[in-house]
CSV table of C-alpha atoms and ligand atoms in Angstrom, one decimal:
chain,number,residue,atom,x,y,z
A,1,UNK,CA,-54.3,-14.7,-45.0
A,2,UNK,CA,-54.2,-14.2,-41.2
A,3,UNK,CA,-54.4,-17.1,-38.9
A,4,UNK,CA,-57.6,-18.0,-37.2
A,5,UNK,CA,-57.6,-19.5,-34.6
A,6,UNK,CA,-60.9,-21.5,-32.3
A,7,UNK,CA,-61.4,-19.3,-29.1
A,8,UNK,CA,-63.9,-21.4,-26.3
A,9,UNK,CA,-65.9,-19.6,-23.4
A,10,UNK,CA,-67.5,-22.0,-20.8
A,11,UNK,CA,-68.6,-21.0,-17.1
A,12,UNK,CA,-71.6,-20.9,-15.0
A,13,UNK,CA,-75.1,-19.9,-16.1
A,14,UNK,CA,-75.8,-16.4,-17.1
A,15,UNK,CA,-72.2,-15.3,-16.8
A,16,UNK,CA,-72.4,-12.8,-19.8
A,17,UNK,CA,-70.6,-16.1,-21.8
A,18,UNK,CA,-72.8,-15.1,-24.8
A,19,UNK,CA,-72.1,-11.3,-24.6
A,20,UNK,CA,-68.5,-11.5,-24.8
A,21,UNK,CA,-68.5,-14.4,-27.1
A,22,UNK,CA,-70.7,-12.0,-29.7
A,23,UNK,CA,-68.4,-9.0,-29.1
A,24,UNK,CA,-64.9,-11.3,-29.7
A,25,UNK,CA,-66.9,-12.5,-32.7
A,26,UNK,CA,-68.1,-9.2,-34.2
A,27,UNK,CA,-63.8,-7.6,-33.1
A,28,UNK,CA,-62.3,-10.5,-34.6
A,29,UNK,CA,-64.9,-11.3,-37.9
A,30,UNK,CA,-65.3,-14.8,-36.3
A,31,UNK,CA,-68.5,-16.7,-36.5
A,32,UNK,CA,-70.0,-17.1,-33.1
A,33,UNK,CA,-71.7,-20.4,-32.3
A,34,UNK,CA,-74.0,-20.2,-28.9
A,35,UNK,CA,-74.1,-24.0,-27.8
A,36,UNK,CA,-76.7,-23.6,-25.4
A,37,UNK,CA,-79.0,-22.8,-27.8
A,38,UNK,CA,-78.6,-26.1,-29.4
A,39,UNK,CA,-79.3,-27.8,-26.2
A,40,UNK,CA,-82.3,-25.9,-25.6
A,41,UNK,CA,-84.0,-26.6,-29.5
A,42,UNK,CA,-83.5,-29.9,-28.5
A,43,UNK,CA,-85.8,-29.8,-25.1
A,44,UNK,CA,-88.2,-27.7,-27.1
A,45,UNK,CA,-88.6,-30.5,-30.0
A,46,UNK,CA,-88.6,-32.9,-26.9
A,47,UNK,CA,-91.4,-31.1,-25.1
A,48,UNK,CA,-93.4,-30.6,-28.1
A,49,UNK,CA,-93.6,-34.0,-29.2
A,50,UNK,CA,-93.6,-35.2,-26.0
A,51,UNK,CA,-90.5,-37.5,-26.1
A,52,UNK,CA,-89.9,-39.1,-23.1
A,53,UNK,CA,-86.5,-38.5,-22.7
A,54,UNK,CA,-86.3,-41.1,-19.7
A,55,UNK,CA,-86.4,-43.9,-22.6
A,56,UNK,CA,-83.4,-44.3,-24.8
A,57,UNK,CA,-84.9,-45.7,-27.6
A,58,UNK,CA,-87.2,-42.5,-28.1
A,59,UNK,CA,-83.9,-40.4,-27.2
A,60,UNK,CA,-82.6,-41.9,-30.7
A,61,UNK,CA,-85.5,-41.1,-32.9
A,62,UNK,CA,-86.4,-38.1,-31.8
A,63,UNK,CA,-82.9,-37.1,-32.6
A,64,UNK,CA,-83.0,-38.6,-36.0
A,65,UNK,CA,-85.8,-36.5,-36.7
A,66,UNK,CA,-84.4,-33.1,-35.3
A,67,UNK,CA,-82.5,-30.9,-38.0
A,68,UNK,CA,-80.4,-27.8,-36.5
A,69,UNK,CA,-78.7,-25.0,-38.3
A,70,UNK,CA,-78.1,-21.3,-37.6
A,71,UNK,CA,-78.2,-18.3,-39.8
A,72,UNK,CA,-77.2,-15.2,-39.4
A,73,UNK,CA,-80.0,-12.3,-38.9
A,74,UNK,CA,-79.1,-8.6,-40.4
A,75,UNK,CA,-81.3,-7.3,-38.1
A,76,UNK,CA,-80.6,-8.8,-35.1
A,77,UNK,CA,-76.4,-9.0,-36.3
A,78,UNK,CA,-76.4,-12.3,-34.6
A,79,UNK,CA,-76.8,-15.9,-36.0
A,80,UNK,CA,-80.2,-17.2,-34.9
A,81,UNK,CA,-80.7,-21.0,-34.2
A,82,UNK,CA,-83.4,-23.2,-36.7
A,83,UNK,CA,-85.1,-26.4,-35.6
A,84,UNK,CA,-86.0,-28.4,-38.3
A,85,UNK,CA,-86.0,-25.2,-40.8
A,86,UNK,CA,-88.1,-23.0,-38.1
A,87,UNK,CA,-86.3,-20.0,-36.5
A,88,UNK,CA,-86.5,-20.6,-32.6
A,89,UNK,CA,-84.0,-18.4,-31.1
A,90,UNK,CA,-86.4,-16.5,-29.1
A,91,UNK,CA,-89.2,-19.8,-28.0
A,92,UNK,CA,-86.3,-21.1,-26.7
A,93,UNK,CA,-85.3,-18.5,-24.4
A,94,UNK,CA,-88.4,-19.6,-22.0
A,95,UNK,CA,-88.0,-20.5,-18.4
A,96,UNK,CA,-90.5,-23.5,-19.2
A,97,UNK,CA,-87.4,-24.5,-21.5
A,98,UNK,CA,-84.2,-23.5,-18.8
A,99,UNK,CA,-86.0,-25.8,-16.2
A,100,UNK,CA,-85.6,-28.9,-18.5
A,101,UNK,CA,-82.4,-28.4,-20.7
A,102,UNK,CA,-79.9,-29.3,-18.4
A,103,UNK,CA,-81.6,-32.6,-18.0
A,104,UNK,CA,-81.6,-33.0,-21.4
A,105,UNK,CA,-78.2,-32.2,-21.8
A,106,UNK,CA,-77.0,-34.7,-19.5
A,107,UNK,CA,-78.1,-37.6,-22.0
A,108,UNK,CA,-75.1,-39.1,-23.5
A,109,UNK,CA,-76.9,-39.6,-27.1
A,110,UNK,CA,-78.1,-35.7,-27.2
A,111,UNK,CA,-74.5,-34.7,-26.3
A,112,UNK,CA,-73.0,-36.5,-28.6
A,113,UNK,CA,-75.7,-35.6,-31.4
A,114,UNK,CA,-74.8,-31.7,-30.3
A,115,UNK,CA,-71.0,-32.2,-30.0
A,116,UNK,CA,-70.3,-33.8,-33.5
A,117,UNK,CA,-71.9,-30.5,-35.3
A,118,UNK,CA,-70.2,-27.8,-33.0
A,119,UNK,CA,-66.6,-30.0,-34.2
A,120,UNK,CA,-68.0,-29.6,-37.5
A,121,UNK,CA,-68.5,-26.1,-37.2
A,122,UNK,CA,-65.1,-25.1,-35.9
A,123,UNK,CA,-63.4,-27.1,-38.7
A,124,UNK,CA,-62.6,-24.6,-40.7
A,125,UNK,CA,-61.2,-22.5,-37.3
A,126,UNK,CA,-62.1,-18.3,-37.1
A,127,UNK,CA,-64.7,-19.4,-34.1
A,128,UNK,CA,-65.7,-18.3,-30.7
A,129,UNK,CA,-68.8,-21.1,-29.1
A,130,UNK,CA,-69.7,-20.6,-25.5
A,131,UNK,CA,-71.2,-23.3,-23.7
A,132,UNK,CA,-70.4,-25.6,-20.8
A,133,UNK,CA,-68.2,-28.5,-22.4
A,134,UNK,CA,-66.6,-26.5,-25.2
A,135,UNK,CA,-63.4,-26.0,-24.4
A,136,UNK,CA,-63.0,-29.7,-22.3
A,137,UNK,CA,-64.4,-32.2,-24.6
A,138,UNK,CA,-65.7,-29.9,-28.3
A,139,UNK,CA,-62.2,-28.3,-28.8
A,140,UNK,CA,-60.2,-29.6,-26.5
A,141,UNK,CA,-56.8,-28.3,-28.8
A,142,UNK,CA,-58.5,-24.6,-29.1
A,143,UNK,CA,-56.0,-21.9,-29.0
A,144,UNK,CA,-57.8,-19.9,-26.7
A,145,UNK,CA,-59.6,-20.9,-23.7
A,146,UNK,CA,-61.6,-19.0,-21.0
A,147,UNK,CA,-63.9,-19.6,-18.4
A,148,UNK,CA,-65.9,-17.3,-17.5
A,149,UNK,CA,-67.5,-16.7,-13.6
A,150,UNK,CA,-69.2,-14.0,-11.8
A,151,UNK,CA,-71.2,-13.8,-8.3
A,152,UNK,CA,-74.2,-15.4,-7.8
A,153,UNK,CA,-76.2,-12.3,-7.2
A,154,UNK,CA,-74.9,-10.3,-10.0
A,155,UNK,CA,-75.8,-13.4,-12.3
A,156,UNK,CA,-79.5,-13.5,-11.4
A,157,UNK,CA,-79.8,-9.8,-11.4
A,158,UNK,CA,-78.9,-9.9,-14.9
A,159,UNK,CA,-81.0,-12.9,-15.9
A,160,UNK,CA,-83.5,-11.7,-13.9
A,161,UNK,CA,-83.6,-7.7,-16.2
A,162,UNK,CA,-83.6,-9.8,-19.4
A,163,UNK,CA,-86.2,-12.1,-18.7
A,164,UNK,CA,-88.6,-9.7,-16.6
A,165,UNK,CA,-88.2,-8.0,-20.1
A,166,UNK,CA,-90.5,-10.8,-21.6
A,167,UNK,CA,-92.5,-11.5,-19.0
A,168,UNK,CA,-93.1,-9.5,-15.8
A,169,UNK,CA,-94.7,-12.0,-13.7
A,170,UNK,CA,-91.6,-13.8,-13.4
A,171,UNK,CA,-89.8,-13.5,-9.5
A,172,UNK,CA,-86.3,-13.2,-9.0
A,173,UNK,CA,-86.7,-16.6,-7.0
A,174,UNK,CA,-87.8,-18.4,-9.6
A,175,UNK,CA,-84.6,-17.3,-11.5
A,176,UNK,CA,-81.7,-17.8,-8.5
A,177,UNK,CA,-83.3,-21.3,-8.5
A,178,UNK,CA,-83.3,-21.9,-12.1
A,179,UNK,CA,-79.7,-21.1,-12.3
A,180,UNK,CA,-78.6,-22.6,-9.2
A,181,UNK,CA,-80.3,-25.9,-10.2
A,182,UNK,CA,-79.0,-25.9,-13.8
A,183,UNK,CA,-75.3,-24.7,-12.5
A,184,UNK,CA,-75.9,-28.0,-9.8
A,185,UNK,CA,-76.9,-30.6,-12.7
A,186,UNK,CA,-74.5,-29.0,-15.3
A,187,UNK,CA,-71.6,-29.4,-12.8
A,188,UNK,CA,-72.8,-32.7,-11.6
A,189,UNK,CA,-73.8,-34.9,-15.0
A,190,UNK,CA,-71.6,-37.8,-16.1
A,191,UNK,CA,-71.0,-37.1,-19.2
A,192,UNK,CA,-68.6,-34.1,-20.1
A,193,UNK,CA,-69.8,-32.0,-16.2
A,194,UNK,CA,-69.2,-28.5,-16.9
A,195,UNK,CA,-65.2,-27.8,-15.1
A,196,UNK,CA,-62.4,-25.1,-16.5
A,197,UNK,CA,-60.1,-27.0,-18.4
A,198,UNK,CA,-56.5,-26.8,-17.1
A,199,UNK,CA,-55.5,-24.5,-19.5
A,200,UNK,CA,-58.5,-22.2,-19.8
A,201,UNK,CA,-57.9,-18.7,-18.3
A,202,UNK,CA,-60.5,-17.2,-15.9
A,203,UNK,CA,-62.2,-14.2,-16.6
A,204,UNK,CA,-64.4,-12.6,-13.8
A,205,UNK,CA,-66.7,-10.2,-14.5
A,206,UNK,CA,-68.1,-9.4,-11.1
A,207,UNK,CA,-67.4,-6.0,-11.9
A,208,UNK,CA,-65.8,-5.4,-15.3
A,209,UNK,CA,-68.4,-3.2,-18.0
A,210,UNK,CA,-69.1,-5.0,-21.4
A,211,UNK,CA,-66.2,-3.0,-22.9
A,212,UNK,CA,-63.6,-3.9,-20.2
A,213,UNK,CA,-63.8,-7.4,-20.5
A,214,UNK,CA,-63.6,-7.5,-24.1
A,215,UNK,CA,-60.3,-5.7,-23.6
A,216,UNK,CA,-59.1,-8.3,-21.3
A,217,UNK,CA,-60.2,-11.3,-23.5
A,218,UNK,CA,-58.5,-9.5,-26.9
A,219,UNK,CA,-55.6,-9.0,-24.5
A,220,UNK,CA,-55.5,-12.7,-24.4
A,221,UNK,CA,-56.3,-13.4,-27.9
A,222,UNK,CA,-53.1,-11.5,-28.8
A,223,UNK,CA,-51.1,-13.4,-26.4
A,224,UNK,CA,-52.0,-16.6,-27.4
A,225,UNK,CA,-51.6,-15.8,-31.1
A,226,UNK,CA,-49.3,-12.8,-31.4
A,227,UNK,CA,-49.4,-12.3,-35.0
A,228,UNK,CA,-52.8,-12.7,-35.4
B,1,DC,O1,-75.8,-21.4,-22.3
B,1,DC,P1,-77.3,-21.7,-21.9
B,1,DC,O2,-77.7,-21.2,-20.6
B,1,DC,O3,-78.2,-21.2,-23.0
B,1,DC,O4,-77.3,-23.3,-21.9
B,1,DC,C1,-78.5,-24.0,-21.6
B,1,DC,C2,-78.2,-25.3,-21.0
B,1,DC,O5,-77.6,-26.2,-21.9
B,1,DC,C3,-77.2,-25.3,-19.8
B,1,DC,O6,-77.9,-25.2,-18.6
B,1,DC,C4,-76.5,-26.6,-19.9
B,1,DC,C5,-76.6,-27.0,-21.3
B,1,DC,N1,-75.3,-26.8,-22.1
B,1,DC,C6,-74.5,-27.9,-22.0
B,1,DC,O7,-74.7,-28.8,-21.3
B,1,DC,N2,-73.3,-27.8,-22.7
B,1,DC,C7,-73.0,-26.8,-23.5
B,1,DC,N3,-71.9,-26.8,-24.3
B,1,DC,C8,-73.9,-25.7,-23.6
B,1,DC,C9,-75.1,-25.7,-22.8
């Protein structure tokens, strides 16, 4: 059987982390794990029941009563996340949520709640998670390691298309200040800030197409495992 191997993708906000984590997925039969997405359930469960998330003690049962899971969707030919058995992958896509979640994910106990699944999920190897932390503190051995970065403008351009998509009222401040803020308190939390690890390898995508950075990153999956 051929090796498999755990390949992590962290970088800034709105990258195009998630798209080339799904296309080395889908190349490589891996199962992809978005990371974010498990932060962000967890604001919406927070927001919903209005946990104040200021107050540890609420922190720890609110998490003891949050169950995650994804499942993979035919139709959309991605894994879709569940909160507590209800499918949330699209609710959670809301700027009402990306102006919260990366205060959320700066609380120690919701890190470590999200961390010990994703190590659980990349047991068995044959992975690809994106996220901010992944390939620093989740799997810090993983074979294959890249951060991703683009420009700033290109970045909310892009964020910008896909949530106009949704809803049109949206400005393109509102999203350069979204992802600046949550690139500013990602970078800057205590616990596990998001920073290449030494041995990740940098991927720009300024201006590389969908299909040219795949190239490059299955380059670098054959160099790191050449008889894969
Ligand atoms: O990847 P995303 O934009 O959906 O992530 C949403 C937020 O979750 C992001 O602003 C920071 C946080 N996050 C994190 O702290 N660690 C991860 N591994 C993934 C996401």
């Amino acid at each position: 059987m051929a090796k498999k191997i755990i390949i992590t993708i962290d970088g800034w906000s709105s990258c195009g982390k998630s798209t080339l984590a799904r296309q080395l997925a889908k190349s490589l039969n891996y199962v992809y794990i978005d990371s974010g997405a498990m932060y962000r359930a967890i604001t919406l469960y927070f927001l919903r029941n209005h946990t104040d998330w200021t107050d540890e003690k609420e922190v720890t049962e609110a998490l003891s009563n949050i169950h995650l899971h994804f499942e993979y969707n035919n139709k959309s030919s991605q894994s879709e996340i569940y909160l507590n058995d209800e499918n949330v992958e699209y609710v959670i896509r809301d700027l009402v949520i990306a102006e919260k979640v990366s205060e959320v994910a700066a609380i120690a106990a919701v890190r470590a709640f999200a961390v010990a699944q994703q190590q659980k999920m990349g047991a068995k190897k044959g992975i690809v998670m994106d996220g901010r932390d992944i390939g620093t503190t989740v799997f810090p051995g993983a074979e294959l390691k890249i951060f991703m970065t683009a420009d700033i403008s290109v970045r909310v351009t892009r964020r910008y298309k896909e949530m106009y998509a949704k809803n049109p009222n949206i400005s393109i401040e509102e999203v350069k200040n979204n992802l600046e803020m949550r690139d500013y308190i990602d970078s800057n939390r205590e616990v596990s800030p998001l920073r290449k690890a030494d041995d990740a390898i940098v991927i720009d995508n300024t201006n590389l197409t969908t299909d040219e950075q795949l190239k490059q990153a299955l380059k670098l999956v054959h160099e790191a495992v050449p008889n894969l």
